[in-house]
Amino acid sequence: MNSKLLTLVFLSFTLVGTSFCQTKSNENSSTGDKVYPVSKSDSEWKKELSPEAYEVLRKKGTEYAFSGKFYDFKEKGVFICAACGNELFDSKTKYNSGSGWPSFYQPINKESIDLEIDQSLGETREEIVCAKCGGHLGHVFPDGPKPTGLRYCVNSISLDFKDK
Ligand code: FE
């Protein structure tokens, strides 16, 4: 919503043709930063998270396959964001994808996550982001089981677990 508005503002300034405004809007829209309900500075996140969690959640890193604490975890409950506690995935939707990362066929609700286009590594993937803090969770792929056909492939280190 915010970035659409910025794009509109940028376009209208471009049409007017004032180079001052154009430069200014360019700076704003290039950040593309969404403001999340839980919003902290980079140094605050660095202090709060372990170096490994910071690398994945804030720097979009990926843990090694079969290395995380949840890929083979079968307890019943809710997976929450390790950075902000937002409820993300119900254990009922977890399945063994064989990928070495915890995999789910759907989020706990539509509002709990955001999807963003990720064009790193020379391919287009859909990145899964915590809708509350903007933390990087993983990626979603179209090779999951029924009923959604989607595989939400998530780093264990981005998650914590709450028993039911
Ligand atoms: Fe979060």
XYZ file of N, CA and C in Angstrom, residues 77-82 84-90 107-113 130-132 137 159-160 162-164:
87
model
N 1.240 -28.012 18.113
C 1.231 -26.658 18.649
C 1.341 -25.636 17.539
N 1.865 -24.486 17.912
C 1.931 -23.374 16.958
C 3.368 -22.881 16.852
N 3.807 -22.684 15.623
C 5.129 -22.110 15.376
C 4.989 -20.584 15.310
N 5.846 -19.917 16.071
C 5.781 -18.447 16.124
C 7.096 -17.854 15.623
N 7.056 -16.575 15.310
C 8.255 -15.876 14.847
C 9.263 -15.785 16.001
N 10.504 -16.201 15.747
C 11.534 -16.183 16.789
C 11.925 -14.752 17.163
N 9.621 -11.910 17.032
C 8.566 -11.065 17.618
C 7.406 -11.851 18.234
N 7.375 -13.172 18.103
C 6.323 -13.972 18.730
C 5.032 -14.078 17.929
N 4.989 -13.496 16.739
C 3.795 -13.566 15.887
C 3.483 -15.031 15.528
N 2.220 -15.459 15.666
C 1.853 -16.830 15.311
C 1.897 -17.000 13.799
N 2.615 -18.026 13.315
C 2.862 -18.159 11.876
C 2.283 -19.426 11.255
N 2.566 -20.583 11.869
C 2.135 -21.847 11.274
C 1.616 -22.791 12.361
N 0.531 -23.507 12.041
C -0.012 -24.537 12.925
C 0.676 -25.864 12.581
N -0.002 -20.894 5.901
C 0.236 -20.152 7.144
C -0.986 -20.242 8.057
N -0.824 -19.868 9.317
C -1.919 -19.990 10.295
C -3.090 -19.086 9.911
N -2.809 -17.937 9.343
C -3.837 -17.116 8.686
C -3.171 -16.188 7.679
N -3.995 -15.604 6.809
C -3.444 -14.803 5.705
C -2.684 -13.578 6.193
N -3.094 -13.078 7.368
C -2.503 -11.833 7.873
C -1.153 -12.067 8.564
N -0.821 -13.316 8.851
C 0.374 -13.553 9.661
C 1.680 -13.393 8.883
N 1.617 -13.558 7.559
C 2.839 -13.436 6.762
C 2.632 -12.473 5.591
N 7.678 -12.295 8.046
C 6.756 -12.114 9.170
C 6.036 -10.778 8.998
N 4.700 -10.818 9.020
C 3.928 -9.593 8.778
C 3.999 -8.619 9.952
N 4.488 -9.086 11.083
C 4.539 -8.208 12.256
C 5.885 -7.485 12.388
N 11.646 -15.364 6.793
C 11.313 -16.702 7.270
C 11.800 -17.786 6.316
N 11.998 -19.626 13.722
C 10.796 -20.071 14.440
C 11.057 -20.396 15.906
N 10.023 -20.226 16.704
C 9.950 -20.804 18.037
C 8.666 -21.612 18.069
N 5.205 -23.104 20.363
C 4.308 -23.052 21.541
C 3.482 -24.326 21.567
N 3.530 -25.083 22.665
C 2.689 -26.290 22.813
C 1.228 -25.908 22.832
N 0.402 -26.916 22.449
C -1.039 -26.656 22.559
C -1.540 -27.003 23.937
